[in-house]
mmCIF file of C-alpha atoms and ligand atoms in Angstrom:
data_model
loop_
_atom_site.group_PDB
_atom_site.id
_atom_site.type_symbol
_atom_site.label_atom_id
_atom_site.label_comp_id
_atom_site.label_asym_id
_atom_site.label_seq_id
_atom_site.Cartn_x
_atom_site.Cartn_y
_atom_site.Cartn_z
ATOM 1 C CA MET A 1 0.000 0.000 0.000
ATOM 2 C CA ASN A 2 1.329 3.392 -0.956
ATOM 3 C CA LEU A 3 -0.308 6.117 1.068
ATOM 4 C CA ILE A 4 -0.351 9.882 1.291
ATOM 5 C CA PHE A 5 -1.233 11.443 4.659
ATOM 6 C CA LEU A 6 -2.309 15.061 4.649
ATOM 7 C CA GLY A 7 -3.397 17.403 7.408
ATOM 8 C CA LYS A 8 -2.561 20.595 9.222
ATOM 9 C CA GLN A 9 0.139 20.847 11.826
ATOM 10 C CA GLY A 10 -1.166 19.497 15.138
ATOM 11 C CA VAL A 11 -3.636 17.059 13.606
ATOM 12 C CA GLY A 12 -1.390 14.091 14.447
ATOM 13 C CA LYS A 13 -0.827 12.646 10.978
ATOM 14 C CA GLY A 14 2.805 11.886 11.797
ATOM 15 C CA THR A 15 1.727 9.867 14.830
ATOM 16 C CA TYR A 16 -0.730 7.807 12.773
ATOM 17 C CA ALA A 17 1.897 7.281 10.097
ATOM 18 C CA SER A 18 4.397 6.058 12.726
ATOM 19 C CA ARG A 19 1.876 3.607 14.179
ATOM 20 C CA LEU A 20 1.071 2.211 10.747
ATOM 21 C CA ALA A 21 4.739 2.075 9.850
ATOM 22 C CA GLU A 22 5.279 -0.134 12.872
ATOM 23 C CA ARG A 23 2.307 -2.361 12.179
ATOM 24 C CA TYR A 24 2.786 -2.953 8.456
ATOM 25 C CA LYS A 25 6.487 -2.157 8.007
ATOM 26 C CA TRP A 26 5.672 0.591 5.555
ATOM 27 C CA PRO A 27 8.238 3.322 6.160
ATOM 28 C CA LYS A 28 7.016 6.810 6.919
ATOM 29 C CA ILE A 29 8.553 9.274 4.506
ATOM 30 C CA SER A 30 8.613 12.979 5.206
ATOM 31 C CA ALA A 31 10.142 15.488 2.811
ATOM 32 C CA GLY A 32 11.465 17.486 5.769
ATOM 33 C CA ASP A 33 13.296 14.443 7.158
ATOM 34 C CA LEU A 34 14.787 13.652 3.746
ATOM 35 C CA LEU A 35 16.045 17.222 3.405
ATOM 36 C CA ARG A 36 17.587 17.141 6.888
ATOM 37 C CA GLU A 37 19.256 13.776 6.185
ATOM 38 C CA GLU A 38 20.649 14.980 2.880
ATOM 39 C CA ILE A 39 22.069 18.099 4.536
ATOM 40 C CA ALA A 40 23.600 15.977 7.322
ATOM 41 C CA LYS A 41 25.268 13.726 4.697
ATOM 42 C CA LYS A 42 26.959 16.813 3.230
ATOM 43 C CA SER A 43 26.388 15.443 -0.283
ATOM 44 C CA PRO A 44 26.626 17.937 -3.175
ATOM 45 C CA MET A 45 22.827 18.129 -3.211
ATOM 46 C CA GLY A 46 22.752 18.449 0.584
ATOM 47 C CA ARG A 47 25.127 21.419 0.433
ATOM 48 C CA GLU A 48 23.030 23.063 -2.267
ATOM 49 C CA ILE A 49 19.838 22.556 -0.267
ATOM 50 C CA GLU A 50 21.465 23.920 2.858
ATOM 51 C CA SER A 51 22.566 27.099 1.136
ATOM 52 C CA VAL A 52 19.069 27.621 -0.318
ATOM 53 C CA ILE A 53 17.505 27.223 3.126
ATOM 54 C CA ASN A 54 20.123 29.421 4.807
ATOM 55 C CA SER A 55 19.436 32.200 2.323
ATOM 56 C CA GLY A 56 15.772 32.082 3.367
ATOM 57 C CA HIS A 57 14.468 30.565 0.140
ATOM 58 C CA LEU A 58 12.295 27.523 -0.402
ATOM 59 C CA VAL A 59 13.801 24.281 -1.643
ATOM 60 C CA LYS A 60 12.827 23.629 -5.260
ATOM 61 C CA PRO A 61 10.031 21.049 -5.755
ATOM 62 C CA GLU A 62 12.316 19.246 -8.236
ATOM 63 C CA GLN A 63 14.931 18.716 -5.535
ATOM 64 C CA ILE A 64 12.361 17.379 -3.104
ATOM 65 C CA SER A 65 10.961 15.007 -5.701
ATOM 66 C CA ALA A 66 14.464 13.770 -6.579
ATOM 67 C CA LEU A 67 14.985 12.832 -2.921
ATOM 68 C CA ILE A 68 11.557 11.191 -2.755
ATOM 69 C CA GLU A 69 12.217 9.240 -5.954
ATOM 70 C CA LYS A 70 15.455 7.879 -4.545
ATOM 71 C CA ARG A 71 13.890 7.022 -1.198
ATOM 72 C CA ILE A 72 10.905 5.032 -2.524
ATOM 73 C CA GLN A 73 13.220 2.813 -4.546
ATOM 74 C CA GLU A 74 14.951 1.564 -1.425
ATOM 75 C CA ALA A 75 14.278 -2.031 -0.384
ATOM 76 C CA ASP A 76 12.123 -1.224 2.645
ATOM 77 C CA CYS A 77 9.541 0.505 0.419
ATOM 78 C CA LYS A 78 8.867 -2.650 -1.575
ATOM 79 C CA ASN A 79 5.584 -3.424 0.173
ATOM 80 C CA GLY A 80 4.485 0.119 0.661
ATOM 81 C CA PHE A 81 5.236 3.491 2.207
ATOM 82 C CA ILE A 82 3.477 6.420 3.790
ATOM 83 C CA PHE A 83 4.129 9.973 2.648
ATOM 84 C CA ASP A 84 3.763 12.169 5.712
ATOM 85 C CA GLY A 85 2.714 15.619 4.525
ATOM 86 C CA TYR A 86 3.899 15.188 0.944
ATOM 87 C CA PRO A 87 2.943 16.304 -1.708
ATOM 88 C CA ARG A 88 2.112 19.810 -0.533
ATOM 89 C CA SER A 89 1.139 21.601 -3.710
ATOM 90 C CA MET A 90 -0.217 20.836 -7.178
ATOM 91 C CA GLU A 91 3.264 21.335 -8.553
ATOM 92 C CA GLN A 92 4.530 18.548 -6.309
ATOM 93 C CA VAL A 93 1.568 16.376 -7.324
ATOM 94 C CA ARG A 94 2.529 16.750 -10.972
ATOM 95 C CA LEU A 95 6.139 15.837 -10.250
ATOM 96 C CA LEU A 96 4.944 12.852 -8.222
ATOM 97 C CA GLU A 97 2.756 11.700 -11.083
ATOM 98 C CA GLY A 98 5.720 11.847 -13.433
ATOM 99 C CA MET A 99 7.581 9.667 -10.957
ATOM 100 C CA GLN A 100 4.658 7.235 -10.738
ATOM 101 C CA LYS A 101 4.678 6.820 -14.493
ATOM 102 C CA LYS A 102 8.427 6.408 -14.669
ATOM 103 C CA LEU A 103 8.606 3.840 -11.867
ATOM 104 C CA GLY A 104 5.296 2.108 -12.596
ATOM 105 C CA MET A 105 4.186 2.947 -9.069
ATOM 106 C CA LYS A 106 0.750 4.003 -7.893
ATOM 107 C CA ILE A 107 -0.705 5.764 -4.891
ATOM 108 C CA ASP A 108 -3.464 3.642 -3.359
ATOM 109 C CA LEU A 109 -5.039 6.105 -1.005
ATOM 110 C CA VAL A 110 -4.821 9.705 0.197
ATOM 111 C CA VAL A 111 -5.947 10.232 3.782
ATOM 112 C CA ASN A 112 -6.790 13.762 4.855
ATOM 113 C CA PHE A 113 -6.784 14.184 8.634
ATOM 114 C CA THR A 114 -8.927 17.040 9.914
ATOM 115 C CA ALA A 115 -9.804 18.593 13.261
ATOM 116 C CA SER A 116 -11.551 21.795 14.271
ATOM 117 C CA ASP A 117 -9.441 24.932 14.642
ATOM 118 C CA LYS A 118 -10.366 24.989 18.329
ATOM 119 C CA VAL A 119 -8.957 21.515 18.948
ATOM 120 C CA LEU A 120 -5.804 22.194 16.965
ATOM 121 C CA LEU A 121 -5.180 25.537 18.656
ATOM 122 C CA GLU A 122 -5.549 23.932 22.069
ATOM 123 C CA ARG A 123 -2.964 21.320 21.132
ATOM 124 C CA LEU A 124 -0.524 23.766 19.594
ATOM 125 C CA THR A 125 -0.767 26.839 21.810
ATOM 126 C CA GLY A 126 -0.443 24.684 24.958
ATOM 127 C CA ARG A 127 3.083 23.699 24.014
ATOM 128 C CA ARG A 128 5.896 24.879 26.258
ATOM 129 C CA THR A 129 9.590 24.450 25.545
ATOM 130 C CA CYS A 130 12.500 24.415 28.006
ATOM 131 C CA ARG A 131 14.927 27.278 27.440
ATOM 132 C CA LYS A 132 17.852 25.188 28.626
ATOM 133 C CA CYS A 133 17.375 21.650 27.240
ATOM 134 C CA ALA A 134 14.567 22.205 24.641
ATOM 135 C CA ALA A 135 12.351 19.505 26.202
ATOM 136 C CA ILE A 136 8.715 19.909 25.121
ATOM 137 C CA TYR A 137 5.703 19.941 27.456
ATOM 138 C CA HIS A 138 2.003 20.640 27.087
ATOM 139 C CA ILE A 139 0.129 22.567 29.770
ATOM 140 C CA LYS A 140 -2.731 20.040 29.600
ATOM 141 C CA ASN A 141 -1.451 16.830 28.035
ATOM 142 C CA ILE A 142 2.149 16.627 29.286
ATOM 143 C CA PRO A 143 2.332 19.091 32.178
ATOM 144 C CA PRO A 144 5.589 19.584 34.065
ATOM 145 C CA LYS A 145 5.528 18.691 37.778
ATOM 146 C CA VAL A 146 5.976 22.356 38.716
ATOM 147 C CA PRO A 147 4.260 24.844 36.361
ATOM 148 C CA GLY A 148 6.760 26.752 34.254
ATOM 149 C CA ILE A 149 9.757 24.624 35.288
ATOM 150 C CA CYS A 150 11.400 21.804 33.328
ATOM 151 C CA ASP A 151 11.262 18.392 35.095
ATOM 152 C CA LYS A 152 14.553 17.339 33.561
ATOM 153 C CA CYS A 153 16.847 20.295 34.144
ATOM 154 C CA GLY A 154 14.943 22.910 36.167
ATOM 155 C CA GLY A 155 15.099 25.347 33.248
ATOM 156 C CA GLU A 156 12.384 27.901 32.498
ATOM 157 C CA LEU A 157 9.540 26.827 30.191
ATOM 158 C CA TYR A 158 8.341 29.290 27.586
ATOM 159 C CA GLN A 159 5.992 29.488 24.605
ATOM 160 C CA ARG A 160 7.909 29.665 21.345
ATOM 161 C CA ASP A 161 6.850 32.411 18.913
ATOM 162 C CA ASP A 162 5.946 29.628 16.464
ATOM 163 C CA ASP A 163 3.400 28.270 18.931
ATOM 164 C CA THR A 164 1.331 31.429 19.315
ATOM 165 C CA GLU A 165 -2.127 31.554 17.770
ATOM 166 C CA ALA A 166 -1.166 34.340 15.359
ATOM 167 C CA ALA A 167 1.832 32.405 14.011
ATOM 168 C CA ILE A 168 -0.193 29.202 13.728
ATOM 169 C CA ARG A 169 -2.961 30.971 11.775
ATOM 170 C CA VAL A 170 -0.427 32.363 9.312
ATOM 171 C CA ARG A 171 0.911 28.838 8.674
ATOM 172 C CA TRP A 172 -2.625 27.454 8.298
ATOM 173 C CA GLU A 173 -3.545 30.050 5.688
ATOM 174 C CA GLU A 174 -0.480 29.119 3.695
ATOM 175 C CA TYR A 175 -1.258 25.433 4.116
ATOM 176 C CA ASP A 176 -4.867 25.848 2.939
ATOM 177 C CA ARG A 177 -3.827 27.934 -0.035
ATOM 178 C CA GLN A 178 -1.353 25.299 -1.217
ATOM 179 C CA THR A 179 -3.135 22.130 -0.218
ATOM 180 C CA LYS A 180 -6.846 22.733 -0.932
ATOM 181 C CA PRO A 181 -6.470 22.316 -4.721
ATOM 182 C CA LEU A 182 -4.635 19.052 -4.192
ATOM 183 C CA ILE A 183 -7.294 17.695 -1.832
ATOM 184 C CA ASP A 184 -10.000 18.564 -4.379
ATOM 185 C CA TYR A 185 -7.925 16.905 -7.061
ATOM 186 C CA TYR A 186 -7.548 13.598 -5.209
ATOM 187 C CA GLU A 187 -11.187 13.699 -4.197
ATOM 188 C CA LYS A 188 -12.274 13.955 -7.826
ATOM 189 C CA LYS A 189 -10.107 10.969 -8.639
ATOM 190 C CA GLY A 190 -11.854 8.947 -5.913
ATOM 191 C CA MET A 191 -8.589 8.514 -4.011
ATOM 192 C CA LEU A 192 -9.414 10.569 -0.924
ATOM 193 C CA ALA A 193 -10.541 9.457 2.535
ATOM 194 C CA GLU A 194 -11.197 11.996 5.278
ATOM 195 C CA ILE A 195 -10.724 11.252 8.939
ATOM 196 C CA ASP A 196 -11.868 13.559 11.724
ATOM 197 C CA ALA A 197 -8.943 13.352 14.118
ATOM 198 C CA SER A 198 -10.298 15.675 16.817
ATOM 199 C CA ASP A 199 -10.362 12.877 19.387
ATOM 200 C CA GLU A 200 -7.424 11.123 21.056
ATOM 201 C CA VAL A 201 -5.053 8.987 18.992
ATOM 202 C CA ASP A 202 -6.207 5.691 20.524
ATOM 203 C CA LYS A 203 -9.795 6.447 19.574
ATOM 204 C CA ILE A 204 -8.967 7.482 16.017
ATOM 205 C CA MET A 205 -6.515 4.672 15.221
ATOM 206 C CA PRO A 206 -9.185 1.937 14.703
ATOM 207 C CA ARG A 207 -10.886 4.184 12.145
ATOM 208 C CA VAL A 208 -7.581 4.681 10.298
ATOM 209 C CA LEU A 209 -6.999 0.923 10.221
ATOM 210 C CA GLU A 210 -10.541 0.281 9.029
ATOM 211 C CA ILE A 211 -10.203 2.653 6.083
ATOM 212 C CA ILE A 212 -6.834 1.258 5.083
ATOM 213 C CA GLU A 213 -7.758 -2.403 5.469
ATOM 214 C CA LYS A 214 -10.879 -1.843 3.384
ATOM 215 C CA ARG A 215 -8.679 -0.423 0.638
ATOM 216 C CA MET A 216 -6.258 -3.377 0.846
ATOM 217 C CA LYS A 217 -8.918 -5.901 -0.171
HETATM 218 ZN ZN1 ZN B 1 15.005 21.420 30.536
#
Protein backbone atom coordinates (compact mmCIF):
# COMPACT_ATOMS: atom_id res chain seq x y z
CA MET A 1 0.00 0.00 0.00
CA ASN A 2 1.33 3.39 -0.96
CA LEU A 3 -0.31 6.12 1.07
CA ILE A 4 -0.35 9.88 1.29
CA PHE A 5 -1.23 11.44 4.66
CA LEU A 6 -2.31 15.06 4.65
CA GLY A 7 -3.40 17.40 7.41
CA LYS A 8 -2.56 20.59 9.22
CA GLN A 9 0.14 20.85 11.83
CA GLY A 10 -1.17 19.50 15.14
CA VAL A 11 -3.64 17.06 13.61
CA GLY A 12 -1.39 14.09 14.45
CA LYS A 13 -0.83 12.65 10.98
CA GLY A 14 2.81 11.89 11.80
CA THR A 15 1.73 9.87 14.83
CA TYR A 16 -0.73 7.81 12.77
CA ALA A 17 1.90 7.28 10.10
CA SER A 18 4.40 6.06 12.73
CA ARG A 19 1.88 3.61 14.18
CA LEU A 20 1.07 2.21 10.75
CA ALA A 21 4.74 2.08 9.85
CA GLU A 22 5.28 -0.13 12.87
CA ARG A 23 2.31 -2.36 12.18
CA TYR A 24 2.79 -2.95 8.46
CA LYS A 25 6.49 -2.16 8.01
CA TRP A 26 5.67 0.59 5.56
CA PRO A 27 8.24 3.32 6.16
CA LYS A 28 7.02 6.81 6.92
CA ILE A 29 8.55 9.27 4.51
CA SER A 30 8.61 12.98 5.21
CA ALA A 31 10.14 15.49 2.81
CA GLY A 32 11.46 17.49 5.77
CA ASP A 33 13.30 14.44 7.16
CA LEU A 34 14.79 13.65 3.75
CA LEU A 35 16.04 17.22 3.40
CA ARG A 36 17.59 17.14 6.89
CA GLU A 37 19.26 13.78 6.18
CA GLU A 38 20.65 14.98 2.88
CA ILE A 39 22.07 18.10 4.54
CA ALA A 40 23.60 15.98 7.32
CA LYS A 41 25.27 13.73 4.70
CA LYS A 42 26.96 16.81 3.23
CA SER A 43 26.39 15.44 -0.28
CA PRO A 44 26.63 17.94 -3.18
CA MET A 45 22.83 18.13 -3.21
CA GLY A 46 22.75 18.45 0.58
CA ARG A 47 25.13 21.42 0.43
CA GLU A 48 23.03 23.06 -2.27
CA ILE A 49 19.84 22.56 -0.27
CA GLU A 50 21.46 23.92 2.86
CA SER A 51 22.57 27.10 1.14
CA VAL A 52 19.07 27.62 -0.32
CA ILE A 53 17.51 27.22 3.13
CA ASN A 54 20.12 29.42 4.81
CA SER A 55 19.44 32.20 2.32
CA GLY A 56 15.77 32.08 3.37
CA HIS A 57 14.47 30.57 0.14
CA LEU A 58 12.29 27.52 -0.40
CA VAL A 59 13.80 24.28 -1.64
CA LYS A 60 12.83 23.63 -5.26
CA PRO A 61 10.03 21.05 -5.76
CA GLU A 62 12.32 19.25 -8.24
CA GLN A 63 14.93 18.72 -5.53
CA ILE A 64 12.36 17.38 -3.10
CA SER A 65 10.96 15.01 -5.70
CA ALA A 66 14.46 13.77 -6.58
CA LEU A 67 14.98 12.83 -2.92
CA ILE A 68 11.56 11.19 -2.76
CA GLU A 69 12.22 9.24 -5.95
CA LYS A 70 15.46 7.88 -4.54
CA ARG A 71 13.89 7.02 -1.20
CA ILE A 72 10.91 5.03 -2.52
CA GLN A 73 13.22 2.81 -4.55
CA GLU A 74 14.95 1.56 -1.42
CA ALA A 75 14.28 -2.03 -0.38
CA ASP A 76 12.12 -1.22 2.64
CA CYS A 77 9.54 0.50 0.42
CA LYS A 78 8.87 -2.65 -1.58
CA ASN A 79 5.58 -3.42 0.17
CA GLY A 80 4.48 0.12 0.66
CA PHE A 81 5.24 3.49 2.21
CA ILE A 82 3.48 6.42 3.79
CA PHE A 83 4.13 9.97 2.65
CA ASP A 84 3.76 12.17 5.71
CA GLY A 85 2.71 15.62 4.53
CA TYR A 86 3.90 15.19 0.94
CA PRO A 87 2.94 16.30 -1.71
CA ARG A 88 2.11 19.81 -0.53
CA SER A 89 1.14 21.60 -3.71
CA MET A 90 -0.22 20.84 -7.18
CA GLU A 91 3.26 21.33 -8.55
CA GLN A 92 4.53 18.55 -6.31
CA VAL A 93 1.57 16.38 -7.32
CA ARG A 94 2.53 16.75 -10.97
CA LEU A 95 6.14 15.84 -10.25
CA LEU A 96 4.94 12.85 -8.22
CA GLU A 97 2.76 11.70 -11.08
CA GLY A 98 5.72 11.85 -13.43
CA MET A 99 7.58 9.67 -10.96
CA GLN A 100 4.66 7.23 -10.74
CA LYS A 101 4.68 6.82 -14.49
CA LYS A 102 8.43 6.41 -14.67
CA LEU A 103 8.61 3.84 -11.87
CA GLY A 104 5.30 2.11 -12.60
CA MET A 105 4.19 2.95 -9.07
CA LYS A 106 0.75 4.00 -7.89
CA ILE A 107 -0.70 5.76 -4.89
CA ASP A 108 -3.46 3.64 -3.36
CA LEU A 109 -5.04 6.10 -1.01
CA VAL A 110 -4.82 9.71 0.20
CA VAL A 111 -5.95 10.23 3.78
CA ASN A 112 -6.79 13.76 4.86
CA PHE A 113 -6.78 14.18 8.63
CA THR A 114 -8.93 17.04 9.91
CA ALA A 115 -9.80 18.59 13.26
CA SER A 116 -11.55 21.79 14.27
CA ASP A 117 -9.44 24.93 14.64
CA LYS A 118 -10.37 24.99 18.33
CA VAL A 119 -8.96 21.51 18.95
CA LEU A 120 -5.80 22.19 16.97
CA LEU A 121 -5.18 25.54 18.66
CA GLU A 122 -5.55 23.93 22.07
CA ARG A 123 -2.96 21.32 21.13
CA LEU A 124 -0.52 23.77 19.59
CA THR A 125 -0.77 26.84 21.81
CA GLY A 126 -0.44 24.68 24.96
CA ARG A 127 3.08 23.70 24.01
CA ARG A 128 5.90 24.88 26.26
CA THR A 129 9.59 24.45 25.54
CA CYS A 130 12.50 24.41 28.01
CA ARG A 131 14.93 27.28 27.44
CA LYS A 132 17.85 25.19 28.63
CA CYS A 133 17.37 21.65 27.24
CA ALA A 134 14.57 22.20 24.64
CA ALA A 135 12.35 19.51 26.20
CA ILE A 136 8.71 19.91 25.12
CA TYR A 137 5.70 19.94 27.46
CA HIS A 138 2.00 20.64 27.09
CA ILE A 139 0.13 22.57 29.77
CA LYS A 140 -2.73 20.04 29.60
CA ASN A 141 -1.45 16.83 28.03
CA ILE A 142 2.15 16.63 29.29
CA PRO A 143 2.33 19.09 32.18
CA PRO A 144 5.59 19.58 34.06
CA LYS A 145 5.53 18.69 37.78
CA VAL A 146 5.98 22.36 38.72
CA PRO A 147 4.26 24.84 36.36
CA GLY A 148 6.76 26.75 34.25
CA ILE A 149 9.76 24.62 35.29
CA CYS A 150 11.40 21.80 33.33
CA ASP A 151 11.26 18.39 35.09
CA LYS A 152 14.55 17.34 33.56
CA CYS A 153 16.85 20.29 34.14
CA GLY A 154 14.94 22.91 36.17
CA GLY A 155 15.10 25.35 33.25
CA GLU A 156 12.38 27.90 32.50
CA LEU A 157 9.54 26.83 30.19
CA TYR A 158 8.34 29.29 27.59
CA GLN A 159 5.99 29.49 24.60
CA ARG A 160 7.91 29.67 21.34
CA ASP A 161 6.85 32.41 18.91
CA ASP A 162 5.95 29.63 16.46
CA ASP A 163 3.40 28.27 18.93
CA THR A 164 1.33 31.43 19.31
CA GLU A 165 -2.13 31.55 17.77
CA ALA A 166 -1.17 34.34 15.36
CA ALA A 167 1.83 32.40 14.01
CA ILE A 168 -0.19 29.20 13.73
CA ARG A 169 -2.96 30.97 11.78
CA VAL A 170 -0.43 32.36 9.31
CA ARG A 171 0.91 28.84 8.67
CA TRP A 172 -2.63 27.45 8.30
CA GLU A 173 -3.54 30.05 5.69
CA GLU A 174 -0.48 29.12 3.69
CA TYR A 175 -1.26 25.43 4.12
CA ASP A 176 -4.87 25.85 2.94
CA ARG A 177 -3.83 27.93 -0.03
CA GLN A 178 -1.35 25.30 -1.22
CA THR A 179 -3.14 22.13 -0.22
CA LYS A 180 -6.85 22.73 -0.93
CA PRO A 181 -6.47 22.32 -4.72
CA LEU A 182 -4.64 19.05 -4.19
CA ILE A 183 -7.29 17.70 -1.83
CA ASP A 184 -10.00 18.56 -4.38
CA TYR A 185 -7.92 16.91 -7.06
CA TYR A 186 -7.55 13.60 -5.21
CA GLU A 187 -11.19 13.70 -4.20
CA LYS A 188 -12.27 13.96 -7.83
CA LYS A 189 -10.11 10.97 -8.64
CA GLY A 190 -11.85 8.95 -5.91
CA MET A 191 -8.59 8.51 -4.01
CA LEU A 192 -9.41 10.57 -0.92
CA ALA A 193 -10.54 9.46 2.53
CA GLU A 194 -11.20 12.00 5.28
CA ILE A 195 -10.72 11.25 8.94
CA ASP A 196 -11.87 13.56 11.72
CA ALA A 197 -8.94 13.35 14.12
CA SER A 198 -10.30 15.68 16.82
CA ASP A 199 -10.36 12.88 19.39
CA GLU A 200 -7.42 11.12 21.06
CA VAL A 201 -5.05 8.99 18.99
CA ASP A 202 -6.21 5.69 20.52
CA LYS A 203 -9.80 6.45 19.57
CA ILE A 204 -8.97 7.48 16.02
CA MET A 205 -6.52 4.67 15.22
CA PRO A 206 -9.18 1.94 14.70
CA ARG A 207 -10.89 4.18 12.15
CA VAL A 208 -7.58 4.68 10.30
CA LEU A 209 -7.00 0.92 10.22
CA GLU A 210 -10.54 0.28 9.03
CA ILE A 211 -10.20 2.65 6.08
CA ILE A 212 -6.83 1.26 5.08
CA GLU A 213 -7.76 -2.40 5.47
CA LYS A 214 -10.88 -1.84 3.38
CA ARG A 215 -8.68 -0.42 0.64
CA MET A 216 -6.26 -3.38 0.85
CA LYS A 217 -8.92 -5.90 -0.17
ZN1 LIG B 1 15.01 21.42 30.54
